[in-house]
């Protein structure tokens, strides 16, 4: 058994019939029992990948291996996959119990009615929907219906669970609760799970690991914190982080980083963080808002336009190079709109990107 690469995707491509290349040479692997998030903006190819894993869509080229064996020529029903679709797709005329039992009452692995009910009830207990057994889905809340869909995906005891934006129809509070439940459940059952979302916070909170896509290409495949602390490129730095990262156009010349109203010395940057030799030219200096703080020895001065409270912290908004820029400060910092503030960037935490988005620092 290949536990390290329980699911392996190799050089996968998908060109749709209209010629559109939705997936461009994608390779990744998932460890047995891991919960991996596929994250990315709408249209980046997340569902296309799940559909190829499930066998609903045939790859243009490349390979998909489960436990070391290629499955691209295997029928969906023989892949031992559970799939929770975005719209729960429950049968409205059946009760919750009948919905959950359904996969066990059809096809070649059909069980006796008694046996099917026993297994169904086990997963209904795990997903806490036993009390709704005799109700129709229409009388349940979104979160309850979601749990029915999960129980139905689990009854065949699949080896791999695919979930496509399963929480997108729920309100914020319920999303938090159900994502914790999903994580606890998949860890308890020990099932290898690919969870699709376009919500970075959801991915960070639920995933053992995250694969971030854009435009059919993997941008970063990593542990959650690294998307924040060590983004691979400009896209990743800007996709992950709330409030979003601040970006300043700078010119690097003769060892100086020159912005519209600040000048930094490259010597003051952390030498160990340079990815390569930097030649003079145009770059983007990107700073997470908590790494720009009011400081008497600030790099530049700005007038605070607006102050927004978010929980324990406040966002100071100001215009810099005519773009809205943010500083994330502690609630106690006594600054109000209209104040002129000197602001300092943490140079050991900033990033430098080329105009093409390559990270050089
Ligand atoms: N049958 C199809 N024919 C042609 N293009 C398609 C087809 N299905 C999807 N696409 C295109 O492929 C790209 C990837 O689609 P996909 O559904 O995988 O995106 P996604 O990441 O799941 O997006 P979302 O977050 O909106 O669900 C999109 O640009 C989409 O327009
Ligand atoms: Mg999708």
Short mmCIF file of C-alpha atoms in Angstrom, two decimals, residues 144-266:
data_model
loop_
_atom_site.label_atom_id
_atom_site.label_comp_id
_atom_site.label_asym_id
_atom_site.label_seq_id
_atom_site.Cartn_x
_atom_site.Cartn_y
_atom_site.Cartn_z
CA UNK A 144 -29.12 19.29 8.18
CA UNK A 145 -29.55 18.48 4.48
CA UNK A 146 -25.79 18.84 4.11
CA UNK A 147 -25.28 16.19 6.74
CA UNK A 148 -27.71 13.87 4.96
CA UNK A 149 -25.67 14.28 1.76
CA UNK A 150 -22.47 13.47 3.67
CA UNK A 151 -24.01 10.41 5.32
CA UNK A 152 -25.20 9.22 1.90
CA UNK A 153 -21.69 9.66 0.46
CA UNK A 154 -20.21 7.64 3.34
CA UNK A 155 -22.53 4.60 3.50
CA UNK A 156 -20.66 2.69 0.83
CA UNK A 157 -17.55 3.19 2.98
CA UNK A 158 -15.59 4.67 0.11
CA UNK A 159 -11.81 4.95 0.25
CA UNK A 160 -11.87 8.52 -0.99
CA UNK A 161 -14.34 11.30 -0.25
CA UNK A 162 -14.78 14.21 -2.66
CA UNK A 163 -16.65 17.30 -1.47
CA UNK A 164 -17.37 20.18 -3.83
CA UNK A 165 -17.99 23.45 -1.95
CA UNK A 166 -20.26 21.59 0.47
CA UNK A 167 -20.80 24.59 2.74
CA UNK A 168 -21.43 27.37 0.25
CA UNK A 169 -25.19 27.45 0.83
CA UNK A 170 -24.95 27.91 4.58
CA UNK A 171 -24.83 31.03 6.72
CA UNK A 172 -21.53 32.08 8.28
CA UNK A 173 -22.12 30.63 11.74
CA UNK A 174 -23.38 27.30 10.46
CA UNK A 175 -20.44 27.05 8.06
CA UNK A 176 -18.04 27.33 11.00
CA UNK A 177 -19.89 24.67 12.94
CA UNK A 178 -20.29 22.22 10.06
CA UNK A 179 -16.74 22.55 8.84
CA UNK A 180 -15.53 21.57 12.30
CA UNK A 181 -17.94 18.65 12.23
CA UNK A 182 -16.74 17.56 8.79
CA UNK A 183 -13.13 17.65 9.87
CA UNK A 184 -13.86 15.66 13.03
CA UNK A 185 -15.94 13.16 11.06
CA UNK A 186 -13.43 12.47 8.29
CA UNK A 187 -10.66 12.10 10.87
CA UNK A 188 -12.80 9.68 12.87
CA UNK A 189 -13.69 7.60 9.82
CA UNK A 190 -10.09 7.96 8.57
CA UNK A 191 -11.15 8.61 5.00
CA UNK A 192 -8.86 10.36 2.51
CA UNK A 193 -10.71 13.54 1.55
CA UNK A 194 -10.46 16.20 -1.13
CA UNK A 195 -12.49 19.23 -0.15
CA UNK A 196 -13.11 21.99 -2.70
CA UNK A 197 -13.65 25.57 -1.62
CA UNK A 198 -13.03 29.06 -2.92
CA UNK A 199 -12.92 30.41 0.64
CA UNK A 200 -9.36 30.76 1.91
CA UNK A 201 -10.35 30.85 5.57
CA UNK A 202 -12.34 27.65 5.19
CA UNK A 203 -9.36 25.99 3.51
CA UNK A 204 -6.95 27.18 6.20
CA UNK A 205 -9.17 25.95 9.00
CA UNK A 206 -10.16 22.57 7.60
CA UNK A 207 -7.25 21.35 5.49
CA UNK A 208 -4.17 19.36 6.55
CA UNK A 209 -2.75 20.73 3.35
CA UNK A 210 -3.96 23.14 0.68
CA UNK A 211 -3.52 23.10 -3.08
CA UNK A 212 -4.17 26.54 -4.54
CA UNK A 213 -5.12 26.72 -8.22
CA UNK A 214 -5.48 29.54 -10.66
CA UNK A 215 -6.39 29.18 -14.29
CA UNK A 216 -5.87 25.41 -14.34
CA UNK A 217 -2.36 25.60 -12.83
CA UNK A 218 -1.20 24.81 -9.27
CA UNK A 219 0.14 27.98 -7.66
CA UNK A 220 1.18 26.41 -4.35
CA UNK A 221 0.79 23.00 -2.72
CA UNK A 222 1.65 23.41 0.92
CA UNK A 223 0.73 23.55 4.60
CA UNK A 224 -1.78 26.33 5.30
CA UNK A 225 0.53 28.69 7.18
CA UNK A 226 3.03 28.79 4.30
CA UNK A 227 0.50 30.42 1.98
CA UNK A 228 0.52 33.27 4.42
CA UNK A 229 4.15 33.42 5.48
CA UNK A 230 5.91 32.14 2.34
CA UNK A 231 3.69 32.66 -0.73
CA UNK A 232 5.17 31.27 -3.94
CA UNK A 233 4.18 34.21 -6.08
CA UNK A 234 2.16 37.43 -6.30
CA UNK A 235 -1.12 35.61 -6.99
CA UNK A 236 -0.81 33.52 -3.81
CA UNK A 237 0.18 36.52 -1.67
CA UNK A 238 -2.91 38.38 -2.85
CA UNK A 239 -5.35 35.46 -2.77
CA UNK A 240 -4.59 34.49 0.83
CA UNK A 241 -4.90 36.92 3.73
CA UNK A 242 -7.69 38.97 5.25
CA UNK A 243 -7.47 41.95 5.16
CA UNK A 244 -5.72 41.60 1.82
CA UNK A 245 -2.04 42.35 1.40
CA UNK A 246 -0.86 45.89 0.52
CA UNK A 247 1.08 46.27 -2.73
CA UNK A 248 3.37 49.19 -3.58
CA UNK A 249 5.06 49.78 -6.93
CA UNK A 250 8.76 50.33 -6.33
CA UNK A 251 11.93 50.81 -8.31
CA UNK A 252 15.10 49.11 -7.19
CA UNK A 253 18.24 51.05 -8.04
CA UNK A 254 21.75 51.06 -6.59
CA UNK A 255 20.75 49.12 -3.51
CA UNK A 256 17.71 51.27 -2.77
CA UNK A 257 14.02 50.39 -2.91
CA UNK A 258 12.27 53.55 -4.02
CA UNK A 259 8.54 53.98 -3.55
CA UNK A 260 6.41 57.04 -4.23
CA UNK A 261 7.10 58.48 -0.77
CA UNK A 262 9.62 56.18 0.87
CA UNK A 263 13.10 54.95 0.28
CA UNK A 264 14.46 51.76 1.80
CA UNK A 265 17.94 50.26 1.80
CA UNK A 266 18.21 46.70 0.52
#
